[in-house]
């Protein structure tokens, strides 16, 4: 997932590795944490579950998720202060 993001965003992705894998801080300049009005916003990735007909939040860090044929995925810059009530993309 992370490799695809890097490719699609022409490498314009700020991320860091932590205890639980890669944390994406910014994609194409959005989300660098400089905007105090959006302190609780983070990049979350989602996968569409066709069997359930709904979006599910990424089950792992983006660097450890291996895309499969037919996967539909999306990034969402989301207000995590509303967790677990974060709306899917």
Coordinates of N, CA and C in Angstrom, one line a residue:
X1 N 0.8 -1.2 0.0 CA 0.0 0.0 0.0 C 0.9 1.3 0.0
X2 N 1.9 1.3 0.8 CA 2.8 2.4 0.9 C 3.5 2.6 -0.4
X3 N 4.0 1.5 -1.0 CA 4.7 1.6 -2.3 C 3.8 2.2 -3.4
X4 N 2.6 1.8 -3.4 CA 1.7 2.3 -4.4 C 1.4 3.8 -4.2
X5 N 1.3 4.2 -2.9 CA 1.1 5.6 -2.6 C 2.3 6.5 -3.0
X6 N 3.5 6.0 -2.8 CA 4.7 6.7 -3.2 C 4.7 6.8 -4.7
X7 N 4.3 5.8 -5.4 CA 4.3 5.8 -6.9 C 3.3 6.8 -7.4
X8 N 2.1 6.7 -6.9 CA 1.0 7.6 -7.4 C 1.2 9.1 -7.1
X9 N 1.8 9.3 -5.9 CA 2.1 10.7 -5.5 C 3.5 11.2 -5.9
X10 N 4.1 10.5 -6.9 CA 5.4 10.9 -7.4 C 6.4 11.1 -6.2
X11 N 6.3 10.3 -5.2 CA 7.2 10.3 -4.1 C 7.0 11.4 -3.1
X12 N 5.9 12.2 -3.3 CA 5.6 13.4 -2.4 C 4.8 12.9 -1.2
X13 N 5.4 12.0 -0.5 CA 4.8 11.5 0.7 C 5.8 11.6 1.9
X14 N 5.3 12.2 3.0 CA 6.2 12.2 4.2 C 5.7 11.1 5.1
X15 N 6.6 10.3 5.5 CA 6.2 9.2 6.4 C 7.4 8.9 7.3
X16 N 7.1 8.2 8.4 CA 8.2 7.8 9.3 C 7.8 6.4 9.8
X17 N 8.8 5.7 10.2 CA 8.6 4.3 10.7 C 8.6 4.4 12.3
X18 N 7.7 3.7 12.9 CA 7.6 3.7 14.3 C 7.4 2.2 14.7
X19 N 7.0 2.1 15.9 CA 6.8 0.7 16.5 C 5.9 -0.1 15.8
X20 N 4.8 0.5 15.2 CA 3.8 -0.3 14.5 C 3.9 -0.2 13.0
X21 N 5.0 0.3 12.4 CA 5.1 0.4 11.0 C 5.1 1.8 10.5
X22 N 4.9 2.0 9.3 CA 4.9 3.4 8.7 C 3.7 4.2 9.1
X23 N 4.0 5.4 9.4 CA 2.9 6.4 9.7 C 3.0 7.5 8.6
X24 N 2.0 7.7 7.8 CA 2.0 8.7 6.8 C 1.6 10.0 7.4
X25 N 2.5 11.0 7.3 CA 2.3 12.3 7.9 C 1.7 13.3 6.9
X26 N 2.1 13.1 5.6 CA 1.6 14.1 4.6 C 1.6 13.4 3.2
X27 N 0.6 13.7 2.4 CA 0.6 13.3 1.0 C 0.4 14.5 0.2
X28 N 1.4 14.8 -0.7 CA 1.4 16.0 -1.6 C 1.2 17.2 -0.8
X29 N 1.9 17.3 0.4 CA 1.9 18.6 1.2 C 0.7 18.7 2.1
X30 N -0.3 17.8 2.1 CA -1.4 17.9 3.0 C -1.1 17.1 4.2
X31 N -1.1 17.8 5.4 CA -1.0 17.1 6.6 C 0.3 17.1 7.3
X32 N 1.1 18.1 7.1 CA 2.4 18.2 7.7 C 2.4 18.6 9.1
X33 N 1.2 18.8 9.7 CA 1.1 19.1 11.1 C 1.3 20.6 11.4
X34 N 1.4 21.4 10.4 CA 1.7 22.8 10.7 C 0.4 23.6 11.0
X35 N -0.7 23.0 10.6 CA -2.0 23.7 10.8 C -2.6 23.3 12.1
X36 N -2.5 24.1 13.1 CA -3.0 23.8 14.5 C -4.5 23.5 14.5
X37 N -5.3 24.0 13.5 CA -6.7 23.8 13.5 C -7.0 22.3 13.1
X38 N -6.0 21.6 12.6 CA -6.2 20.2 12.2 C -5.2 19.3 13.0
X39 N -4.9 19.6 14.2 CA -4.0 18.8 15.0 C -4.4 17.3 15.2
X40 N -5.7 17.1 15.2 CA -6.1 15.7 15.4 C -6.4 14.9 14.1
X41 N -6.0 15.5 13.0 CA -6.2 14.9 11.7 C -4.9 14.1 11.3
X42 N -5.2 12.9 10.8 CA -4.2 12.0 10.4 C -4.6 11.3 9.1
X43 N -3.6 10.8 8.4 CA -3.9 10.0 7.2 C -4.2 8.6 7.6
X44 N -5.4 8.1 7.2 CA -5.8 6.7 7.4 C -6.1 6.1 6.1
X45 N -5.8 4.8 5.9 CA -6.1 4.1 4.7 C -7.2 3.1 4.9
X46 N -8.0 2.9 3.8 CA -9.2 2.1 3.9 C -9.1 1.1 2.7
X47 N -9.8 0.0 3.0 CA -10.0 -1.0 1.9 C -11.5 -1.3 1.8
X48 N -12.0 -1.4 0.5 CA -13.4 -1.7 0.3 C -13.5 -3.2 0.4
X49 N -14.5 -3.7 1.3 CA -14.8 -5.1 1.4 C -16.0 -5.4 0.6
X50 N -15.8 -6.0 -0.6 CA -17.0 -6.2 -1.5 C -18.0 -7.2 -0.9
X51 N -17.6 -8.1 0.0 CA -18.5 -9.1 0.6 C -19.5 -8.4 1.5
X52 N -18.9 -7.4 2.3 CA -19.8 -6.7 3.2 C -20.4 -5.4 2.6
X53 N -19.8 -5.0 1.4 CA -20.3 -3.8 0.7 C -20.0 -2.5 1.5
X54 N -18.9 -2.5 2.2 CA -18.6 -1.3 3.0 C -17.0 -1.2 3.0
X55 N -16.6 0.0 3.4 CA -15.2 0.3 3.6 C -14.8 -0.1 5.0
X56 N -13.6 -0.7 5.1 CA -13.0 -1.0 6.4 C -11.7 -0.3 6.6
X57 N -11.4 0.2 7.8 CA -10.1 0.8 8.0 C -9.0 -0.2 7.8
X58 N -7.9 0.3 7.3 CA -6.7 -0.6 7.1 C -6.4 -1.4 8.3
X59 N -6.2 -2.7 8.1 CA -6.0 -3.7 9.1 C -4.6 -3.7 9.7
X60 N -3.7 -3.0 9.0 CA -2.2 -3.0 9.3 C -1.7 -1.7 8.9
X61 N -0.4 -1.5 9.1 CA 0.3 -0.3 8.6 C 0.3 -0.4 7.1
X62 N 0.4 0.8 6.5 CA 0.4 0.8 5.0 C 1.6 0.1 4.4
X63 N 2.7 0.1 5.1 CA 3.9 -0.5 4.6 C 3.9 -2.1 4.6
X64 N 3.0 -2.6 5.5 CA 2.9 -4.1 5.6 C 1.8 -4.7 4.9
X65 N 0.9 -3.8 4.3 CA -0.3 -4.4 3.6 C 0.1 -4.6 2.1
X66 N 0.0 -5.8 1.6 CA 0.3 -6.2 0.3 C -1.0 -6.2 -0.5
X67 N -1.1 -5.3 -1.5 CA -2.3 -5.2 -2.4 C -2.4 -6.5 -3.2
X68 N -3.7 -6.9 -3.3 CA -4.1 -8.1 -4.1 C -4.9 -7.6 -5.3
X69 N -4.9 -8.4 -6.4 CA -5.7 -8.1 -7.6 C -7.1 -7.8 -7.1
X70 N -7.7 -6.7 -7.6 CA -9.1 -6.4 -7.3 C -9.3 -5.5 -6.1
X71 N -8.2 -5.3 -5.3 CA -8.4 -4.4 -4.1 C -8.8 -3.0 -4.5
X72 N -9.6 -2.4 -3.7 CA -10.0 -1.0 -3.9 C -9.6 -0.4 -2.6
X73 N -8.7 0.6 -2.6 CA -8.1 1.2 -1.4 C -8.2 2.7 -1.6
X74 N -8.2 3.4 -0.5 CA -8.2 4.9 -0.5 C -7.6 5.4 0.8
X75 N -7.0 6.6 0.7 CA -6.5 7.3 1.8 C -7.6 8.4 2.2
X76 N -7.7 8.7 3.5 CA -8.6 9.7 3.9 C -7.9 10.5 5.0
X77 N -7.9 11.8 4.8 CA -7.3 12.7 5.9 C -8.4 13.0 6.8
X78 N -8.3 12.3 8.0 CA -9.5 12.3 8.9 C -9.2 12.8 10.3
X79 N -10.3 13.4 10.9 CA -10.2 13.9 12.2 C -10.3 12.7 13.2
X80 N -9.2 12.3 13.8 CA -9.2 11.1 14.6 C -9.7 11.4 16.0
X81 N -10.1 12.7 16.3 CA -10.7 12.9 17.6 C -12.1 12.4 17.7
X82 N -12.6 12.1 16.5 CA -14.0 11.5 16.5 C -14.0 10.0 16.5
X83 N -12.8 9.4 16.6 CA -12.7 7.9 16.6 C -13.5 7.3 17.8
X84 N -14.3 6.3 17.6 CA -14.3 5.4 16.4 C -15.4 5.8 15.4
X85 N -15.8 7.0 15.4 CA -16.9 7.4 14.5 C -16.3 8.1 13.3
X86 N -15.2 7.7 12.8 CA -14.6 8.3 11.6 C -15.3 7.8 10.3
X87 N -15.9 8.7 9.5 CA -16.6 8.2 8.3 C -15.6 7.7 7.3
X88 N -16.0 6.6 6.6 CA -15.1 6.1 5.5 C -15.1 7.1 4.4
X89 N -14.1 6.9 3.5 CA -14.0 7.8 2.3 C -15.2 7.8 1.4

